[in-house]
Amino acid sequence: MKLKLMPVLVALSLGVLSACGSHEPAPEAQQPVSLTVDAPKVTVLNAGEGAAEIVSFRDSGVTQQVAMEFSDSFEQGTGDVATLDPQPPAHPNVETLSAAVDATVSGESPRDVTLTMKDPKHSNIAYASDVYSTSGFQLSWTGQPTGRAEQVQLSAPANSTDQGRAVAELYLMKLLAQPIIFPEEPIAPGASWMVENRVAGDSTMLRNSTYRLVSRNGDLAELEVAVSERPAVSALNIGDQGGQGELKVMQSTSNGTGHFTIDLSKPLPTAGEFFLATRVVYGQDETQTRVFQDFGSGIKFS
């Protein structure tokens, strides 16, 4: 599995891709780590039909329990420009982390949400004990009633392992990478809007999510989403890795869809899922060798 995405390290003359993991020191146990979230851009594409209303969360003081399953995949390799499929694999080899999650919202302003992960289980037995040590791991954020997060904190239990904390962070941050944000403008059923955000971390990506309000009945809303992403940089300098020149992004293709049942009186979807698969192809103009990296990311609520 990918704990921290490796930089692309290529010796194109040999047709070989090599990589090494980045080993960042884990935060001190029980010492919250604060992160600032880049402000996403929200654009209404279609206001919908019928009576338009402001849609926002009204979950102050609420506690919610939900089962969640996070999925993640990463593969990389090389191929020939004439034969390499630009599309990501339809059925990537994913690993999953499942857990019960308690979500609480403070009764104060601004909106303050805290998620506590309980009894986490990982599909890869090699990480089972490390992941289980993170039971009690917390992800918190403050933000706006639209769903926009602004300030984030991560807090690990005292007895969690370094490996466990790294895994828990990787999976839980998928929630913030796929933000469910409503526009500030009034919308009606059938409305669609785009959320553009930067997914930082292993390999910074620019993600576009087009949401559609399928229906709304009071606090209950059904959403559909189509997701795509692309690298934030157009080329990588490989000189410091023993290569020559740049490795350019020759092509980037992604396919992502999802649906969510939202209760505006609760902080998390009560049901639904999404999955996004992306293939990024790197290369140089003077060679036919291509390097690909496949990413997969998903969340299921139940």
XYZ file of C-alpha atoms in Angstrom:
302
model
C 0.000 0.000 0.000
C 1.000 3.620 -0.413
C 1.589 5.472 2.827
C 3.329 8.382 1.188
C 3.340 8.594 -2.584
C 6.825 8.152 -3.917
C 8.209 10.706 -6.372
C 8.645 9.419 -9.888
C 12.264 8.381 -10.302
C 13.035 7.254 -13.799
C 16.044 6.003 -15.697
C 14.425 6.128 -19.120
C 17.495 4.833 -20.852
C 17.020 1.552 -18.960
C 13.248 1.628 -19.036
C 13.173 1.180 -15.237
C 11.103 2.981 -12.616
C 12.515 3.160 -9.096
C 11.162 4.869 -6.027
C 11.739 5.365 -2.338
C 9.253 6.242 0.386
C 9.374 9.477 2.308
C 9.740 8.931 6.040
C 8.412 11.920 7.924
C 8.601 11.831 11.721
C 5.276 10.938 13.290
C 3.688 13.541 15.537
C 4.088 13.146 19.280
C 1.345 10.995 20.752
C -1.726 12.942 21.878
C -0.275 16.206 20.545
C -2.770 17.520 17.954
C -1.287 18.455 14.590
C -2.942 21.506 13.006
C -3.334 21.920 9.253
C -4.667 24.770 7.160
C -6.946 23.786 4.290
C -6.709 25.641 0.992
C -9.994 27.387 0.276
C -11.909 25.498 -2.426
C -13.685 27.311 -5.224
C -17.432 26.663 -5.498
C -19.236 27.617 -8.714
C -22.951 27.169 -9.388
C -23.472 25.707 -12.859
C -27.257 25.396 -12.762
C -29.555 26.749 -10.045
C -32.140 23.999 -10.607
C -35.899 24.279 -11.035
C -38.512 25.293 -8.510
C -38.241 27.147 -5.228
C -34.566 27.819 -4.531
C -33.264 27.785 -0.962
C -29.961 28.090 0.857
C -28.753 24.560 1.632
C -26.514 24.252 4.670
C -25.853 22.013 7.648
C -27.768 22.739 10.853
C -26.079 20.120 13.007
C -24.984 22.193 16.006
C -24.633 20.028 19.122
C -25.382 16.786 17.261
C -23.749 13.372 17.759
C -23.791 10.788 14.949
C -22.549 7.222 14.576
C -21.717 5.894 11.114
C -19.814 2.943 9.663
C -17.160 3.965 7.148
C -14.927 2.118 4.728
C -12.000 3.902 3.091
C -10.277 2.435 0.036
C -6.875 3.229 -1.429
C -4.737 1.889 -4.252
C -1.464 2.788 -5.900
C 0.462 1.131 -8.726
C 3.301 2.354 -10.921
C 5.298 0.988 -13.822
C 6.513 1.594 -17.350
C 5.209 0.917 -20.834
C 5.578 1.834 -24.477
C 3.769 4.885 -25.820
C 2.112 2.810 -28.559
C 0.624 0.200 -26.239
C 0.106 1.863 -22.860
C -3.579 2.363 -22.090
C -4.201 5.968 -20.991
C -7.215 4.876 -18.932
C -6.866 3.839 -15.273
C -7.696 0.191 -14.556
C -11.427 -0.464 -14.168
C -10.890 -2.702 -11.131
C -7.775 -1.580 -9.242
C -6.315 -3.680 -6.470
C -7.523 -1.677 -3.477
C -6.813 -1.980 0.218
C -9.417 -0.894 2.737
C -9.687 0.479 6.228
C -13.084 0.069 7.912
C -14.142 1.579 11.226
C -17.036 2.796 13.303
C -16.912 6.580 13.505
C -18.446 8.839 16.143
C -19.038 12.347 14.830
C -19.810 15.227 17.179
C -20.489 18.878 16.434
C -19.990 21.540 19.079
C -22.848 23.832 19.969
C -20.707 26.895 19.336
C -19.791 28.880 16.231
C -17.906 28.422 13.956
C -19.008 24.909 13.033
C -16.643 22.520 14.828
C -16.755 18.823 13.884
C -14.796 16.017 15.573
C -14.613 12.455 14.245
C -13.394 9.635 16.484
C -12.423 6.347 14.835
C -13.217 3.160 16.777
C -12.075 -0.454 16.247
C -10.407 0.140 12.850
C -9.587 -2.882 10.687
C -7.284 -3.046 7.666
C -7.593 -5.490 4.786
C -3.816 -6.019 4.716
C -2.874 -8.273 7.619
C 0.595 -6.688 7.706
C -0.969 -3.466 9.039
C -3.668 -5.025 11.233
C -2.074 -4.507 14.663
C -0.696 -1.071 13.802
C -4.073 0.107 12.554
C -5.905 -1.336 15.554
C -3.606 0.685 17.818
C -5.176 3.870 16.399
C -8.626 3.213 17.855
C -9.533 6.637 19.230
C -7.720 8.566 16.467
C -9.464 11.911 15.927
C -9.900 14.169 12.925
C -11.387 17.580 13.718
C -12.166 20.619 11.643
C -13.760 24.026 12.004
C -15.545 25.608 9.093
C -18.772 26.943 7.686
C -22.351 25.573 7.615
C -21.963 25.074 3.849
C -19.573 22.192 4.638
C -16.393 24.146 3.946
C -13.525 23.162 6.281
C -10.962 25.807 7.215
C -8.790 24.566 10.071
C -7.984 20.874 10.630
C -6.483 18.950 13.538
C -5.265 15.351 13.786
C -4.820 13.683 17.167
C -3.547 10.136 17.771
C -4.015 8.042 20.931
C -1.002 7.630 23.199
C -0.465 3.936 22.456
C -0.722 4.147 18.669
C 2.308 3.144 16.616
C 4.094 5.373 14.109
C 2.958 3.091 11.293
C -0.603 3.094 12.567
C -0.742 6.880 12.744
C 0.548 7.166 9.186
C -2.108 4.748 7.919
C -4.946 6.410 9.856
C -3.946 9.836 8.561
C -3.757 8.618 4.965
C -7.274 7.216 5.023
C -9.068 9.788 7.172
C -7.752 12.696 5.101
C -9.714 11.286 2.164
C -12.731 12.916 3.770
C -11.218 16.364 3.314
C -9.926 15.524 -0.152
C -13.530 14.951 -1.269
C -15.412 17.788 0.462
C -19.199 17.885 0.292
C -19.762 21.629 0.090
C -22.982 23.399 -0.805
C -22.952 26.750 -2.605
C -23.745 29.939 -0.708
C -26.374 30.807 -3.310
C -29.941 29.435 -3.161
C -30.448 26.245 -5.199
C -33.361 23.974 -6.112
C -33.601 20.282 -7.057
C -31.707 19.643 -10.277
C -29.057 22.209 -9.379
C -25.422 21.460 -10.125
C -22.259 23.077 -8.848
C -18.514 22.501 -9.109
C -16.109 22.278 -6.180
C -12.454 22.811 -7.119
C -9.907 21.936 -4.449
C -6.250 21.078 -4.066
C -5.482 17.616 -2.691
C -2.130 18.047 -0.989
C 0.155 15.406 0.451
C 1.887 12.608 -1.408
C 1.397 13.995 -4.882
C -0.511 17.259 -5.109
C -3.550 17.003 -7.361
C -6.190 19.488 -8.503
C -9.623 17.905 -8.086
C -12.915 18.958 -9.671
C -16.163 17.584 -8.246
C -19.461 18.341 -9.987
C -22.361 17.795 -7.585
C -26.027 17.559 -8.539
C -28.908 17.958 -6.117
C -31.100 15.057 -7.209
C -33.827 15.710 -4.641
C -34.521 17.419 -1.348
C -37.196 16.815 1.254
C -36.636 19.012 4.290
C -33.270 18.075 5.780
C -32.866 15.035 3.518
C -30.952 15.582 0.287
C -29.786 13.146 -2.384
C -26.606 14.078 -4.237
C -24.760 12.680 -7.222
C -21.158 13.591 -7.991
C -18.742 13.223 -10.901
C -15.077 13.627 -9.972
C -11.865 14.181 -11.921
C -8.349 15.233 -10.990
C -5.018 16.105 -12.553
C -1.482 16.765 -11.280
C -0.841 20.262 -9.976
C 2.501 20.378 -11.829
C 3.092 19.788 -15.536
C 6.614 18.363 -15.207
C 9.010 16.882 -12.672
C 12.716 17.611 -12.534
C 14.506 14.266 -12.313
C 18.057 15.615 -12.307
C 18.445 15.086 -8.562
C 17.418 11.436 -9.030
C 20.128 10.554 -11.519
C 18.064 11.303 -14.627
C 18.368 14.069 -17.151
C 16.004 16.972 -17.705
C 12.310 16.803 -16.943
C 9.700 14.120 -16.855
C 6.594 15.731 -18.325
C 2.976 14.861 -17.659
C 2.047 13.482 -21.062
C -1.510 12.531 -20.136
C -3.799 12.396 -17.121
C -7.125 10.559 -17.117
C -9.505 10.037 -14.232
C -12.965 8.589 -13.700
C -14.903 9.141 -10.518
C -18.575 8.874 -9.591
C -20.556 8.738 -6.398
C -23.849 9.328 -4.636
C -24.649 10.469 -1.103
C -27.674 10.653 1.167
C -27.327 13.788 3.279
C -29.224 14.612 6.456
C -28.502 18.290 7.026
C -29.033 17.788 10.764
C -25.996 15.439 10.841
C -22.345 16.148 9.920
C -21.664 13.075 7.746
C -23.609 11.370 4.941
C -25.929 8.694 6.306
C -25.346 6.518 3.234
C -23.519 6.558 -0.081
C -20.097 6.130 -1.610
C -17.688 7.389 -4.228
C -14.584 6.071 -5.952
C -12.042 7.912 -8.081
C -9.457 6.215 -10.281
C -6.678 8.225 -11.955
C -3.821 7.331 -14.296
C -1.006 9.838 -14.826
C 1.411 9.129 -17.675
C 4.876 10.729 -17.615
C 7.548 10.803 -20.292
C 10.021 12.708 -22.422
C 9.546 13.792 -26.024
C 12.705 12.055 -27.218
C 11.785 8.584 -25.947
C 8.931 6.134 -26.472
C 9.088 4.890 -22.864
C 6.314 6.052 -20.601
C 5.921 5.912 -16.837
C 2.473 5.529 -15.340
C 1.088 5.952 -11.857
C -2.382 4.708 -10.952
C -4.233 6.142 -7.970
C -7.488 4.948 -6.447
C -9.422 6.567 -3.619
C -12.876 5.936 -2.201
C -15.182 6.225 0.819
C -18.357 4.349 1.720
C -20.867 5.442 4.381
C -23.449 3.148 5.961
